[in-house]
Every structure is written in structure tokens, then in C-alpha cells.
Coordinates of C-alpha atoms and ligand atoms in Angstrom, one line a residue:
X1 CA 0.0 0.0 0.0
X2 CA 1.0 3.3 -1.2
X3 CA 0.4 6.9 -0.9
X4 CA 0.9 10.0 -3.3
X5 CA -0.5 13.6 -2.9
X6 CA -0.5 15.8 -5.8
X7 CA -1.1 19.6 -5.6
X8 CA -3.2 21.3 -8.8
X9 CA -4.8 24.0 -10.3
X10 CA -8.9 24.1 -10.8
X11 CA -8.3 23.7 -13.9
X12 CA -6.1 20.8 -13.7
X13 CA -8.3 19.4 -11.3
X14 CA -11.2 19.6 -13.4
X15 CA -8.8 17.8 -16.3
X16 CA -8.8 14.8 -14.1
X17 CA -12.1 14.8 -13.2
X18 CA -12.9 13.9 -16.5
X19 CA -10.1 11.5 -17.2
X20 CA -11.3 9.4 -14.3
X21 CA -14.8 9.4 -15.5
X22 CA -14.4 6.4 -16.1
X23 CA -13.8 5.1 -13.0
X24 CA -15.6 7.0 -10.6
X25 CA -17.2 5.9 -7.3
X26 CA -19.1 7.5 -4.8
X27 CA -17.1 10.7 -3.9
X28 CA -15.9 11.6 -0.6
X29 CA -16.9 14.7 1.3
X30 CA -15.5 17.8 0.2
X31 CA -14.1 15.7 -3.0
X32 CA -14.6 16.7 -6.7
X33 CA -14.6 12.9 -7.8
X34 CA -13.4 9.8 -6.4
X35 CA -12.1 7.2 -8.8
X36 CA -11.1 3.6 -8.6
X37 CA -8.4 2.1 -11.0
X38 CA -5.7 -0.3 -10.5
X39 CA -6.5 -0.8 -6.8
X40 CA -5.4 2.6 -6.4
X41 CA -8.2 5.3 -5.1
X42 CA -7.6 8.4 -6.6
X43 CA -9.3 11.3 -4.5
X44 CA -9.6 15.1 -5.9
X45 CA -10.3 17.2 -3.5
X46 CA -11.9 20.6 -4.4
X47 CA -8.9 22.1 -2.2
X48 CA -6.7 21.1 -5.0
X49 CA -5.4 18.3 -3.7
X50 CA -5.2 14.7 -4.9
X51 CA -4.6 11.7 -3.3
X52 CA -3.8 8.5 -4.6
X53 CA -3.8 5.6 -2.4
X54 CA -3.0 1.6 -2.8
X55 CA -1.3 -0.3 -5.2
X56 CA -0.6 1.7 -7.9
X57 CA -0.5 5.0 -6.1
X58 CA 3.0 5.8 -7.4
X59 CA 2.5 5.2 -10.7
X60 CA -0.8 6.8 -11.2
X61 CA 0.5 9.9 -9.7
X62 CA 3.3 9.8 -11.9
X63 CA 1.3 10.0 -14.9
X64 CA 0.2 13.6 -13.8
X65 CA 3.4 14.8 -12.9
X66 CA 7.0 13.4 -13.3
X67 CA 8.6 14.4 -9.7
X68 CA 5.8 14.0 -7.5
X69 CA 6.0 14.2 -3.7
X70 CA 5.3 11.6 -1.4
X71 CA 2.8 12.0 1.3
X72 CA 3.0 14.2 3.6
X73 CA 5.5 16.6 1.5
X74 CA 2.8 19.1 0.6
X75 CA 4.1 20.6 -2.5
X76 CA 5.3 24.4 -2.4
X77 CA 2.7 26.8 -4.4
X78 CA 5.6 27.3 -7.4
X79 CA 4.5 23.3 -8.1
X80 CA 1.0 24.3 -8.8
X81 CA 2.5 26.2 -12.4
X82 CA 4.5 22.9 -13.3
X83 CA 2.3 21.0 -13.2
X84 CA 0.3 22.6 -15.4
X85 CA 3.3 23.4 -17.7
X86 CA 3.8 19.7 -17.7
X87 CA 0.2 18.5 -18.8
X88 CA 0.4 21.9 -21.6
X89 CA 3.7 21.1 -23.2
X90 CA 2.9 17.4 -24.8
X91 CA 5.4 16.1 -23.0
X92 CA 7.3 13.5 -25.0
X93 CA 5.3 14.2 -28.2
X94 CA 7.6 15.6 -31.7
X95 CA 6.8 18.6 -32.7
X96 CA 3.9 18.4 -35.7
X97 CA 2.7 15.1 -34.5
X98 CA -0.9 15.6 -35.0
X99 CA -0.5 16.4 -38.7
X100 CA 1.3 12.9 -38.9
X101 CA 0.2 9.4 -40.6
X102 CA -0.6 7.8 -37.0
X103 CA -2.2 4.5 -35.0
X104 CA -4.1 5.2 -32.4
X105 CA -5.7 3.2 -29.8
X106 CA -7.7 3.7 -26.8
X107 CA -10.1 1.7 -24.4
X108 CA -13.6 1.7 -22.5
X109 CA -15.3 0.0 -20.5
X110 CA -12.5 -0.8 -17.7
X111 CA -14.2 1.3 -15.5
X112 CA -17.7 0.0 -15.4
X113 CA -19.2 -3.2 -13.9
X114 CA -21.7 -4.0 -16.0
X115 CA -20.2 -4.6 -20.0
X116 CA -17.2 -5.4 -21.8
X117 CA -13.6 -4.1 -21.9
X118 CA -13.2 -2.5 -25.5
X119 CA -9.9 -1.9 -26.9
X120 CA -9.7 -0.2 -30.1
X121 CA -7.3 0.9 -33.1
X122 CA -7.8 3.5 -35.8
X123 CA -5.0 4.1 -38.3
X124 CA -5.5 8.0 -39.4
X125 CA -3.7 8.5 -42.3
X126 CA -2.6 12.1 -42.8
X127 CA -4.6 13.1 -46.1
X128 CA -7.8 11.5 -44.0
X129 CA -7.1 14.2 -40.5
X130 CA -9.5 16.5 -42.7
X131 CA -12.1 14.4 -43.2
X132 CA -11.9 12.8 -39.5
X133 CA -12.2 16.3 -38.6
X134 CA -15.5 16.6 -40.5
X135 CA -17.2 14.2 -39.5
X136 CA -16.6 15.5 -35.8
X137 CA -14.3 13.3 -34.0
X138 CA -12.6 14.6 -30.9
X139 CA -12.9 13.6 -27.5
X140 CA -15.6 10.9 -26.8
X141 CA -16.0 12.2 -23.0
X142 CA -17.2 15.4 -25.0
X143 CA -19.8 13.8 -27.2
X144 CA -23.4 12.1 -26.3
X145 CA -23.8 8.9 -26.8
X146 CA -26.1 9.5 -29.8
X147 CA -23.5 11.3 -31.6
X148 CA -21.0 8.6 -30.8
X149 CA -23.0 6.3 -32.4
X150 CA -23.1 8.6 -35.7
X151 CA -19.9 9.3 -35.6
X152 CA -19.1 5.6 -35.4
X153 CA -20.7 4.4 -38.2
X154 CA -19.3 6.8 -40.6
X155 CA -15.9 5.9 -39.1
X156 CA -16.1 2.0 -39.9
X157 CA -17.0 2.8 -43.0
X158 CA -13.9 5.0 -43.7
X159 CA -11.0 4.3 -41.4
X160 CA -8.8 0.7 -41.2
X161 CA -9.4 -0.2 -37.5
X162 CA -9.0 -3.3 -35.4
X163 CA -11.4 -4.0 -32.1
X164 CA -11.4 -6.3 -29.2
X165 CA -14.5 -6.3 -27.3
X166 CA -13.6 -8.4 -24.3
X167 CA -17.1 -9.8 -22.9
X168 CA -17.7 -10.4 -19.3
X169 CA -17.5 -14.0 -19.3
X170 CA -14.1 -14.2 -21.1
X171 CA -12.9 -11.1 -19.0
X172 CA -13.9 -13.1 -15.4
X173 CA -11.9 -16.3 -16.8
X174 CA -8.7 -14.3 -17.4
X175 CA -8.8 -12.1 -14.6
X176 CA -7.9 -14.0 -11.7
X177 CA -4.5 -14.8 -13.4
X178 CA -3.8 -10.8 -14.1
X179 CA -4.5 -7.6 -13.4
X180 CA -6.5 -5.4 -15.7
X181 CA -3.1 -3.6 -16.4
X182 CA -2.2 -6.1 -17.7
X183 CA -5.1 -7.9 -19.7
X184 CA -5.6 -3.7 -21.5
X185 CA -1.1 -3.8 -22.2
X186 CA -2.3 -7.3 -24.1
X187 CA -5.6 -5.9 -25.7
X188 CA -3.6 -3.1 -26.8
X189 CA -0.5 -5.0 -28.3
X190 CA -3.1 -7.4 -29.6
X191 CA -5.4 -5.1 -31.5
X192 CA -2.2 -2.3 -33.1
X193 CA -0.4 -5.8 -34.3
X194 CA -3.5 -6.8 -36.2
X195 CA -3.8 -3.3 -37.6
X196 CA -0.4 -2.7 -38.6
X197 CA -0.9 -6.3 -40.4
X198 CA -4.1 -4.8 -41.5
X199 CA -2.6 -1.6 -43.6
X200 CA 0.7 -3.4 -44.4
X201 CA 2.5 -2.6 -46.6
X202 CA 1.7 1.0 -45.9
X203 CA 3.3 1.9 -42.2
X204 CA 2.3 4.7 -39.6
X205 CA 4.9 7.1 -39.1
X206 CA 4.1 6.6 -35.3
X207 CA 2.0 5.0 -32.9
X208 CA 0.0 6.2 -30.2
X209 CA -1.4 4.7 -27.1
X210 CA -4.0 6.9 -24.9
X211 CA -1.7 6.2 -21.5
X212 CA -3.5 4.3 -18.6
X213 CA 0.2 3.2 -17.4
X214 CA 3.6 3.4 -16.9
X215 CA 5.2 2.7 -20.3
X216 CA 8.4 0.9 -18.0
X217 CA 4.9 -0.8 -16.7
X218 CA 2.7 -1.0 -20.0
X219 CA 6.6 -3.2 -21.6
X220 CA 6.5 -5.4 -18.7
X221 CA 3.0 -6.7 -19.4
X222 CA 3.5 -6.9 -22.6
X223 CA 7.4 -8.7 -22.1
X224 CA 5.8 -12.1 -22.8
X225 CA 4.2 -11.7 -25.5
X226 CA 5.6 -13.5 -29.2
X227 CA 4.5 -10.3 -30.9
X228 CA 5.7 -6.8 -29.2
X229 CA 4.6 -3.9 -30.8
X230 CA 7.6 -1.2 -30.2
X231 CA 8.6 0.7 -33.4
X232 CA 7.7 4.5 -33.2
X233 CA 5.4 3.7 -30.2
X234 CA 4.3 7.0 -27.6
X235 CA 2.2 7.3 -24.6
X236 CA 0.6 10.3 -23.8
X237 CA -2.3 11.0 -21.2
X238 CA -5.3 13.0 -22.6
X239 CA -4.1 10.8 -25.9
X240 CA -7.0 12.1 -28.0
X241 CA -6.3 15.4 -27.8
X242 CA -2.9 14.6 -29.2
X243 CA -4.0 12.6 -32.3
X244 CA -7.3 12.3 -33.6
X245 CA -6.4 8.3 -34.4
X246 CA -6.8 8.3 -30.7
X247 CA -10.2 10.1 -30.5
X248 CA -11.6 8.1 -33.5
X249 CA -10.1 5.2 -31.9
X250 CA -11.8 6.1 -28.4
X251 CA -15.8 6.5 -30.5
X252 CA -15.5 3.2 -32.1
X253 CA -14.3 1.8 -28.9
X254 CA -17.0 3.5 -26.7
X255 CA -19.7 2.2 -30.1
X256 CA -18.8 -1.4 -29.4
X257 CA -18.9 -1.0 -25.6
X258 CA -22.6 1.3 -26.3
X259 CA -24.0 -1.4 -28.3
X260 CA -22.9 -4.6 -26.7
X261 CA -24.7 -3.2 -23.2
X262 CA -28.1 -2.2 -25.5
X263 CA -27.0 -6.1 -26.9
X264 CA -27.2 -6.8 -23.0
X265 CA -30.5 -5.1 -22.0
X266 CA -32.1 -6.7 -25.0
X267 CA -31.0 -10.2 -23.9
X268 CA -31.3 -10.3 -20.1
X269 CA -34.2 -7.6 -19.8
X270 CA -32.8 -5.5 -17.2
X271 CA -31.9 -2.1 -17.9
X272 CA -28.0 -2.3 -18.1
X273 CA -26.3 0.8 -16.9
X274 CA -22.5 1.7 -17.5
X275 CA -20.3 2.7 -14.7
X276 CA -19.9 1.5 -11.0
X277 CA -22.6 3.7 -9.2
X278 CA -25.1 2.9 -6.4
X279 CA -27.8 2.5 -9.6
X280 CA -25.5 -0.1 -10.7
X281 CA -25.6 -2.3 -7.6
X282 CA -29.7 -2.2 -7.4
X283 CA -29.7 -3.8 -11.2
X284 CA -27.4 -6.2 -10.5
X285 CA -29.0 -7.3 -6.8
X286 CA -32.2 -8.0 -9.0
X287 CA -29.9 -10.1 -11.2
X288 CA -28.2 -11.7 -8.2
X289 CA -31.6 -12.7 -6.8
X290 CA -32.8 -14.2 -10.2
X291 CA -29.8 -16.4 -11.5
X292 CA -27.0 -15.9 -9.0
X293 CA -23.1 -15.6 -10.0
X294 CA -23.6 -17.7 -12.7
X295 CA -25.8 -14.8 -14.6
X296 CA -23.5 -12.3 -13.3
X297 CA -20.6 -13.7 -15.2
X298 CA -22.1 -13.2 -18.2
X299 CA -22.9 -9.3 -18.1
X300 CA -20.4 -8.1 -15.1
X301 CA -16.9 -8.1 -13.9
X302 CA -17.0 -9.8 -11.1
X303 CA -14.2 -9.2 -9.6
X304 CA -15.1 -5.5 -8.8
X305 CA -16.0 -4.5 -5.2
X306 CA -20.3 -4.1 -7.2
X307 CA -20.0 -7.6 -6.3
X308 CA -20.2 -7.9 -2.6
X309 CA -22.5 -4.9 -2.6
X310 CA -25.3 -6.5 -4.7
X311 CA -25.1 -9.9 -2.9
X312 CA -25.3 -7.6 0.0
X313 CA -28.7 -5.9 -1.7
X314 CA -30.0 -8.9 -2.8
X315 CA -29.9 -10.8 0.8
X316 CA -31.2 -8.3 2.8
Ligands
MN401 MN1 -8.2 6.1 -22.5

């Protein structure tokens, strides 16, 4: 167990609220959000301060700012400027990189209890940035859900992509034997090897992955693996506002994920929500008390604390 306290502006502040969408649990008092990811809570506080506790503390933290301080070691107020400096300057990114030929990839779905994990790949060529931009891809956490699904469908049509849509019952089998770090480093590796094989002969001139990890991290999961995927690879947080491969990558993602729980309500007749709320414990009590674990399994991750919490609902 680990610890990390960040320091940050509003508006950095406000930048992570929406990065951990995704992930968000019931916030604390006094709290902006509070968000669960890699056995690491990440608490914003609407002081301006951010804590990070458990596992992954370290790491998480790091993604925000390079030199963090530990707990306890309250940053001075100059730290408040780098960070945002830090998030501003693309750290890591050569200059011009959004005009470039690039593969991007992104995932949904890691965050909520009830659906698949969705990892996707869009290769943006350079002469198609215009059109991508016409058709109105940027940040999915910016769009509704209806205009995801619009977007989407123009996108299959006219960008080479590769998806994984990892369903429940497949997720629950793997995950005992690795963390989701992990299984989303293999998703990842799995779906830009299939799209580089996909456009071959033509290449990217670089890849992008929306970062969820360490890259040191992200290479060990991935140090296994027959096929690594390496060559002219970056990581940048806030990926899709870096490359719109990423953002395109992130709509078709979040359409597969959108569809597959409609797929979901349609087939076990509950109303499936996304996310890892108090709304989604009360749907999947009910489901508890109809079929048990066993129909659990095939629309939940189980391994999340939604769990204990709706057998905990559903016994009372
Ligand atoms: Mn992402």
C-alpha cells in the first residue's frame, strides 16, 4: 500500500475529473470525484489536492506529474505552475505530431461493472485528418452517446481499425491470473499488431497509445508476448487530444462498448447501466436474486467490489 498527494490547479483538477470518469465511485466529502483504477483510489479534493492511495499509487501519480511528492510533503505553491506546464507542453510528443500518418488506440469499459472491456485501433492517415475532422471526431468524453453512435458508423465505414470487445464471461476467466493492467497492455498490443498487419505494406509514421500506465509498466506486461509492438510507439495521457487516431479510436471503442450493453438489455431484460454507481448495484442485486453468480458472469466483472454490494442488496 502506497500513498501520493499531488497539488493542482482548478483547472487541472477539473482535467482529471474527467479522465477518471471512467472510474468514478461514490465521492468523498469535500471531493470533486473519487475514482477507482488499479486498486489505487484516486481522491480530488476541491482544495486542490489529490490523493492517490493503494497499489498503484505511485505510478498513477506519476502520470500527472514526473517528480511528484510523497505524502505528507505538501508541495510548495511554485508546483501548482509545473504541473500545469507539464500537462500543456505534450510532453514527449515531436513537434507536428498531429498532422502525422498515425495509429491510435484507446479503451472503454475498464471502469464499469456491467459490460465489456473495449480496446480499439484506428489508423488516421494524414490526407484523412480533414475528413476525420469533418465528420466531428474529438474527445468521446465530449460527445453524447447518440452522436458517438453517428460518428461511429461513418468511421467503420472509412477508417482501417482493429477491435477487441472483451465480454464479461471471457474477462472473469482471465482475470484471476492478471491484473486489468495487464489484460488492457495485451488488448492493446493485440489489437495495433492486427492493424499494422491490417494496412501493411503502408506503415504509420508513429503510434499512439491513450496512456492508462507506466510505459516501464505498459513493456513489462507486454514482455511475454511473441509479438511486441515497439517501433515508433508514444504514450501520452489526454491521448485524444494529441492525435485524432486516438479520438476516432476512443468513438468506435466507446460504439462497441454502447452497443454490446443495448445487446445486454435486449438479452437479459434488465436495464443495463455503465459505470460502477449505487444504480449499478440495485440492477445487479435484481440479477443476483434471479440467476446468481452464474448470470453475473455473463454481463459483469466480477471481480469488482459491485459484487459484494449487490449480494449484500439482494440478501437483505
Ligand atoms: Mn483512454
Amino acid at each position: 500500500m502506497s500513498n501520493a498527494v499531488l497539488k493542482v490547479t482548478t483547472d487541472q483538477l477539473k482535467k482529471m475529473a474527467v479522465f477518471y470518469q471512467d472510474y468514478v465511485v461514490k465521492p468523498v466529502p469535500h471531493s470533486l470525484f473519487t475514482a477507482k483504477k488499479n486498486q489505487t483510489t484516486i481522491t480530488g479534493y476541491n482544495s486542490g489536492k489529490v490523493l492517490f492511495q493503494g497499489q498503484n499509487a505511485e505510478n498513477e501519480a506519476a502520470l500527472w506529474q514526473p517528480s511528484y511528492e510523497r505524502t505528507g510533503a505538501v508541495n510548495p505553491p511554485a508546483a501548482k505552475k509545473e504541473v500545469k506546464k507539464e500537462i500543456a507542453s505534450k510532453a514527449g510528443l515531436p513537434a507536428g505530431f498531429s498532422e502525422w500518418s498515425v495509429i491510435g488506440s484507446d479503451e472503454v469499459g475498464n471502469g464499469s461493472y456491467f459490460g465489456p472491456l473495449t480496446v480499439c485501433a484506428v489508423y488516421a492517415s494524414a490526407e484523412q485528418l480533414p475528413l476525420l475532422k469533418k465528420l466531428g471526431v474529438q474527445d468521446s468524453k465530449a460527445l453524447t452517446d447518440a452522436r458517438i453512435m453517428a460518428i461511429a458508423k461513418q468511421l467503420l465505414q472509412q477508417v482501417p481499425h482493429s477491435v477487441i470487445n472483451l465480454m464479461p464471461e471471457k474477462y472473469n476467466e482471465i482475470q484471476p491470473t492478471m491484473s486489468q493492467g495487464k489484460m488492457k497492455a495485451l488488448l492493446h498490443n493485440q489489437v495495433l499488431n492486427h492493424l499494422l498487419k491490417k494496412i501493411a505494406p503502408e506503415k504509420p509514421k508513429a503510434i499512439l497509445i491513450d496512456q492508462f500506465e507506466l510505459p516501464s509498466t505498459y513493456f513489462k506486461h507486454i514482455s511475454d508476448q511473441k509479438v511486441q509492438v515497439k517501433e515508433n510507439l508514444h504514450f501520452q495521457t489526454k491521448g485524444e487530444s494529441h492525435h485524432l487516431a486516438v479520438a476516432a479510436a476512443s468513438i468506435i471503442a466507446r460504439y462497441y462498448f454502447l452497443k454490446t450493453l443495448a445487446e445486454m438489455t435486449e438479452a437479459s431484460g434488465y436495464p443495463i447501466p455503465s459505470g460502477a454507481g449505487a444504480n449499478v448495484d440495485l440492477v445487479a442485486a435484481e440479477m443476483y436474486r434471479e440467476g446468481g453468480l452464474e448470470l453475473l458472469d455473463k454481463y459483469t466483472k466480477l471481480h469488482f467490489a459491485n459484487t459484494q454490494k449487490a449480494i449484500r442488496l439482494a440478501n437483505r
